[in-house]
Tab-separated table of C-alpha atoms in Angstrom:
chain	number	residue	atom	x	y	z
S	4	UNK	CA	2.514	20.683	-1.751
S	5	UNK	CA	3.755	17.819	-0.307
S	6	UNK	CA	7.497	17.421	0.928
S	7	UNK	CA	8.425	14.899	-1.550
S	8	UNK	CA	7.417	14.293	-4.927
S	9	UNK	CA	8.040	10.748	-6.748
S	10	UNK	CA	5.950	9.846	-10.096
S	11	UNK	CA	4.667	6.834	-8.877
S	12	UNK	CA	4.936	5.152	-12.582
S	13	UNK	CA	4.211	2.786	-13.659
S	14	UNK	CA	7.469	2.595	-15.585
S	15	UNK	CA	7.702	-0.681	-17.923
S	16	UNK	CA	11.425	-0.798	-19.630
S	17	UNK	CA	13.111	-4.221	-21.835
S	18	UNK	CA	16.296	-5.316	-19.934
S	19	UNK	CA	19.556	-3.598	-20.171
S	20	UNK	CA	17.970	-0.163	-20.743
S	21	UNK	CA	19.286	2.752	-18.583
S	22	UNK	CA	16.251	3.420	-15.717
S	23	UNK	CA	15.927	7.293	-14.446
S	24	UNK	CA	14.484	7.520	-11.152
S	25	UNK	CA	13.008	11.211	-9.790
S	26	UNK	CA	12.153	13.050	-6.560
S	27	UNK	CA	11.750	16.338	-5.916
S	28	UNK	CA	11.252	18.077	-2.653
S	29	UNK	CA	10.358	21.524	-0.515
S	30	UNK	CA	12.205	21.513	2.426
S	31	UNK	CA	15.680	22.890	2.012
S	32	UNK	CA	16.613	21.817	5.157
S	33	UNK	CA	17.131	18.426	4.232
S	34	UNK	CA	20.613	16.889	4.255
S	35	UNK	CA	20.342	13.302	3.677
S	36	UNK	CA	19.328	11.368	0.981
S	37	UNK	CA	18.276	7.680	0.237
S	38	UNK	CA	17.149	5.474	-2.419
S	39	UNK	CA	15.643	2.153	-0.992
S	40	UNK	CA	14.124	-0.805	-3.079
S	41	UNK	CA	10.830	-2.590	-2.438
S	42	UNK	CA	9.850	-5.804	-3.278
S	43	UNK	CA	5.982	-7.014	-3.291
S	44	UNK	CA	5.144	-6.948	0.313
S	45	UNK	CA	8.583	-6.729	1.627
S	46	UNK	CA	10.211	-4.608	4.261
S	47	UNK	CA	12.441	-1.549	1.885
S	48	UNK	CA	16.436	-2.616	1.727
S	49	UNK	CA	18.549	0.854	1.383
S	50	UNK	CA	20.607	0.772	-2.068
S	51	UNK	CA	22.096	4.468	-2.096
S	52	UNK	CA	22.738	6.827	0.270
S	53	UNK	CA	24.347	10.976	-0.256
S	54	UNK	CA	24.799	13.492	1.632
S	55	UNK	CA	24.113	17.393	0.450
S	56	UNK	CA	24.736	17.724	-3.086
S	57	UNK	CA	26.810	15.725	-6.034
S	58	UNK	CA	26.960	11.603	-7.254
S	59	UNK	CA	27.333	8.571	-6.023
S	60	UNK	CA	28.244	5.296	-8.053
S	61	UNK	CA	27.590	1.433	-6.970
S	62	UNK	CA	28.277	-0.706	-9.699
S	63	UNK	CA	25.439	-0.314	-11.576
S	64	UNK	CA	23.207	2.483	-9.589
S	65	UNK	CA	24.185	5.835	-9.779
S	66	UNK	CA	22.408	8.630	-7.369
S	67	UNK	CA	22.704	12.154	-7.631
S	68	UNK	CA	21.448	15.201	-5.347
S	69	UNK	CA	20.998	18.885	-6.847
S	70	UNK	CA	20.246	20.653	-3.888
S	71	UNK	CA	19.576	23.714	-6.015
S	72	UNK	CA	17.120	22.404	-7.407
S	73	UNK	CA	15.969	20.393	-4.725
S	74	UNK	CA	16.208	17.180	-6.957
S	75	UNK	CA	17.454	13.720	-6.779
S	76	UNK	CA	17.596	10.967	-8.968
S	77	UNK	CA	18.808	7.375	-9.129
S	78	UNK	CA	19.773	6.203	-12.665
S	79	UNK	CA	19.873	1.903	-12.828
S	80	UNK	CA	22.955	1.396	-15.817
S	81	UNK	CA	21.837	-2.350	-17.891
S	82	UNK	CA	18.946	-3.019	-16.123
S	83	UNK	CA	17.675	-6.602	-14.952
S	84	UNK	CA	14.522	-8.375	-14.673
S	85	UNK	CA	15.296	-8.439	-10.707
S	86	UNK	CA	15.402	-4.833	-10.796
S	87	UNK	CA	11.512	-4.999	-11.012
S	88	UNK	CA	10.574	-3.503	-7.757
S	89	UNK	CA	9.495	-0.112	-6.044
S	90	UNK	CA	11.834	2.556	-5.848
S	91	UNK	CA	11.632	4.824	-2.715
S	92	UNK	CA	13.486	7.806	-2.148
S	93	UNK	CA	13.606	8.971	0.958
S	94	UNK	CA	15.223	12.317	2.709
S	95	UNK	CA	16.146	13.421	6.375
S	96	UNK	CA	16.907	16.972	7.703
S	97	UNK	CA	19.630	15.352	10.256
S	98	UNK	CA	21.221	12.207	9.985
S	99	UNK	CA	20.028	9.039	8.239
S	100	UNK	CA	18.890	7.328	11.338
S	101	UNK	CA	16.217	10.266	12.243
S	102	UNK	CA	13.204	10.275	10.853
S	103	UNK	CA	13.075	9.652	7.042
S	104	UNK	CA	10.236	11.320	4.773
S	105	UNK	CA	9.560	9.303	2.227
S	106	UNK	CA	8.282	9.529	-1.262
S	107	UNK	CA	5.391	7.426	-3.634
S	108	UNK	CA	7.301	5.149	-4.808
S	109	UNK	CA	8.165	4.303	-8.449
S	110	UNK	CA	7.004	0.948	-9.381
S	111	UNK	CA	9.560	-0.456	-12.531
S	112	UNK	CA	9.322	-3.451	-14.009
S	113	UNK	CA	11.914	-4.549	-16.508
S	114	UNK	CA	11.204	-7.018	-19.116
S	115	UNK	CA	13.241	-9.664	-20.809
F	507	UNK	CA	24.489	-7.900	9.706
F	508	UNK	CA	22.200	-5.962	10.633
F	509	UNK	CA	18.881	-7.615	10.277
F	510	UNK	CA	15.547	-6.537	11.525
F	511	UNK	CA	12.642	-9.042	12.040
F	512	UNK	CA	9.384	-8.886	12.821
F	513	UNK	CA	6.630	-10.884	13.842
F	514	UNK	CA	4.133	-11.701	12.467
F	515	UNK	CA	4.320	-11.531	9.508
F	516	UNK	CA	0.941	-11.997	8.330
F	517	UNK	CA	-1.994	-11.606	10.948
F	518	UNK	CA	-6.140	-11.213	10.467
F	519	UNK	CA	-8.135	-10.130	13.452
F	520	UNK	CA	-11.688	-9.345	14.314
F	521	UNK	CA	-13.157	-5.987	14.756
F	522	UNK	CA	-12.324	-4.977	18.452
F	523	UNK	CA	-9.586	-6.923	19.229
F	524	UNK	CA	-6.117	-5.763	19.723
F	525	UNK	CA	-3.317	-7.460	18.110
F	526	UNK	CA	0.434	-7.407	19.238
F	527	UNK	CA	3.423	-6.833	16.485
F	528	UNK	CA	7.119	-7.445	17.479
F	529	UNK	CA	10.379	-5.475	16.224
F	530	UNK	CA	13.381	-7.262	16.851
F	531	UNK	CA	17.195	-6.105	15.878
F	532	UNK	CA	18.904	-9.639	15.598
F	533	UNK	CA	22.516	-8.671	15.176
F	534	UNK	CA	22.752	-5.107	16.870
F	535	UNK	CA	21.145	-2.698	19.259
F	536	UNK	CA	19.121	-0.329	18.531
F	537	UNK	CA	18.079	2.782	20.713
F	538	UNK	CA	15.696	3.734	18.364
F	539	UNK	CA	13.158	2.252	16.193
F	540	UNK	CA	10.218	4.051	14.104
F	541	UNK	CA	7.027	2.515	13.347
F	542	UNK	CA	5.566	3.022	9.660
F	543	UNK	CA	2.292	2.362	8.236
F	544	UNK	CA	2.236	1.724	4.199
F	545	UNK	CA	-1.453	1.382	2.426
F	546	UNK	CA	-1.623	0.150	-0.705
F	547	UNK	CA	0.290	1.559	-3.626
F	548	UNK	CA	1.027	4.646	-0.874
F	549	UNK	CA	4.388	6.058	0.698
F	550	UNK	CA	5.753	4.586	3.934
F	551	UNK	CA	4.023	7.125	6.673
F	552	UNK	CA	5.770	7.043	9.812
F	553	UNK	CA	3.605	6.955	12.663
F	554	UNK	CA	6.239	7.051	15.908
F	555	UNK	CA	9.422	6.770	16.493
F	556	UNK	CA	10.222	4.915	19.766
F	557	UNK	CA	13.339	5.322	22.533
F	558	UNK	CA	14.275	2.180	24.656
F	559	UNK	CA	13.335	2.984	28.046
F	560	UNK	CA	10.972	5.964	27.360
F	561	UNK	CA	7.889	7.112	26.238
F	562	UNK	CA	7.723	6.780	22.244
F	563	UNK	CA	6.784	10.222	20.125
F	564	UNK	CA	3.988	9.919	18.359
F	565	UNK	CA	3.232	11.980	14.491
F	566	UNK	CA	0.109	14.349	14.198
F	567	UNK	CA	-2.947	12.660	13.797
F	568	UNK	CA	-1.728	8.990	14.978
F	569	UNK	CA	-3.791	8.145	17.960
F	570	UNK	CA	-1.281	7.327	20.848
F	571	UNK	CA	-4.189	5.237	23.107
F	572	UNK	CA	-4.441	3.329	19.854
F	573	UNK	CA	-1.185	2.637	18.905
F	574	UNK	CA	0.466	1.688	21.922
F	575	UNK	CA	4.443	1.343	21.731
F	576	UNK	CA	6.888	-0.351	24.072
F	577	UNK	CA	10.414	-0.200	23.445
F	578	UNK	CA	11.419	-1.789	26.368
F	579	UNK	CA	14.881	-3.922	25.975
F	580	UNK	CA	17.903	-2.262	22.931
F	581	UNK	CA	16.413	-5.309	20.602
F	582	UNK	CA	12.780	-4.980	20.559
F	583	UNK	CA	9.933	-2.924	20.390
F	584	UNK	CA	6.449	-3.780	20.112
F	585	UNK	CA	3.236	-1.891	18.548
F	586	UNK	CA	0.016	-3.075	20.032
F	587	UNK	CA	-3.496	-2.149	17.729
F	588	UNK	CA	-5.578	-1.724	20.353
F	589	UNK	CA	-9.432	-2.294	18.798
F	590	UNK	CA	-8.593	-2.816	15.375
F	591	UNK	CA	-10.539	-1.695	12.741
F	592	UNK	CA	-11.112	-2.490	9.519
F	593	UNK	CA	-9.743	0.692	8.337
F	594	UNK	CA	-6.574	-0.189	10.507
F	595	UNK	CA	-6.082	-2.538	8.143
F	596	UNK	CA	-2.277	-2.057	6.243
F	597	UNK	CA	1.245	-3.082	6.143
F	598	UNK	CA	3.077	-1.888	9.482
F	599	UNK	CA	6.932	-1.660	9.302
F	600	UNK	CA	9.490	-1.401	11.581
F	601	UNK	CA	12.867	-0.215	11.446
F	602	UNK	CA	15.723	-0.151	14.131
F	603	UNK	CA	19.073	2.497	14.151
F	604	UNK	CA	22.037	1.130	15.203
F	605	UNK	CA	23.230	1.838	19.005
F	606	UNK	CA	26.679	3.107	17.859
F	607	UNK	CA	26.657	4.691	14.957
F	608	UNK	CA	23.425	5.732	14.674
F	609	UNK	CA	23.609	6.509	10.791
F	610	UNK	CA	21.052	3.906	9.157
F	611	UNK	CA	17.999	2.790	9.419
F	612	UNK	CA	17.698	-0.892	9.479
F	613	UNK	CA	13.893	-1.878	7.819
F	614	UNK	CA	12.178	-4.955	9.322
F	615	UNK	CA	9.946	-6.840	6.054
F	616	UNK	CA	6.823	-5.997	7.439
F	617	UNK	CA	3.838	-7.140	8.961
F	618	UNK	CA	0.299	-7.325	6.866
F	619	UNK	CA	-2.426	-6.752	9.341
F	620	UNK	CA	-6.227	-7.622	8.006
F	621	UNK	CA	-9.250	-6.391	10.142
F	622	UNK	CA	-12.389	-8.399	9.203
């Protein structure tokens, strides 16, 4: 089993639906954890970070962290075209600046 | 703030050569910077994570005489392909932590590296 686990899609929605993003992972010992967005041959830019367990809210991204059930998801509220991108999630046992682990990637495109 | 470039961005090499990518924090300095390898429609695998002035730390299975890192200055690192391959062929990114805080990671965009 691998550390963590992200469908890697494709996921296809029309614009202004609500997007649900998914990870799950093994190691409990993770503390940190990070959404990041990828565009076509780009370096990933970092949209969300939390640390341990609950939600976080930026305007239109929401993440949350069950550390229960060693889950994480971003949700994307009203989605736009420039949306369309990779989603990474990404976890780290100590701070955010050690080593991340990252997932697949989601690839979501959003229509107009 | 806190941009990351690297350089090049795009580079195609013969088999055997060695080719030479640059990190580079702009705006900040960075202690630390990682070095990740990304194949196509796969997960960002990070190969080493480097310390300015010392020797960088390299994952399992990444070959260290290969992969040579040199983090030699708080603002750049460098990751030299020594006798590229075709199957070295991938997107390597960087990415630089911040001196003082040390909380984020700062991503460089990438460089594409094609071994004919």
């Amino acid at each position: 089993q691998k550390e963590v686990e992200q469908d890697p899609g494709p996921l296809s929605v029309p614009e202004g639906a609500i997007v649900s993003l998914n990870c799950t992972y093994s190691n409990s010992a993770f503390q940190y954890f990070m959404w990041y967005r990828q565009y076509s041959r780009k370096g990933p830019e970092l949209l969300m970070y939390t640390y341990s367990s609950g939600n976080k809210e930026d305007g239109r991204f929401t993440a949350q962290v069950d550390k229960s059930s060693k889950y994480i998801s971003l949700f994307i509220r009203d989605s736009q075209p420039s949306d369309s991108a990779t989603y990474l999630c990404a976890m780290s046992v100590g701070q955010a600046g050690t080593a991340l682990i990252f997932g697949k990637g989601t690839t979501l495109s959003v229509s107009s | 703030g806190a941009v990351v470039s690297q350089h090049p961005s795009w580079v195609i090499c013969k088999s055997g050569t060695s080719v030479k990518i640059e990190c580079r924090s702009l705006d900040f300095q960075a202690t630390t910077m990682f070095w990740y390898r990304q194949f196509p429609k796969q997960s960002l695998m990070l190969m080493a994570t480097s310390n300015e002035g010392s020797k960088a730390t390299y994952e399992q299975g990444v070959e260290k005489d290969k992969f040579l890192i040199n983090h030699a200055s708080l603002t750049l690192s460098t990751l030299t392909v020594t006798s590229a391959h075709p199957e070295d062929s991938s997107f390597y990114i960087c990415s630089a932590r911040e001196q003082l805080t040390g909380i984020w990671q700062y991503f460089g965009p990438g460089t594409r590296l094609t071994v004919t």
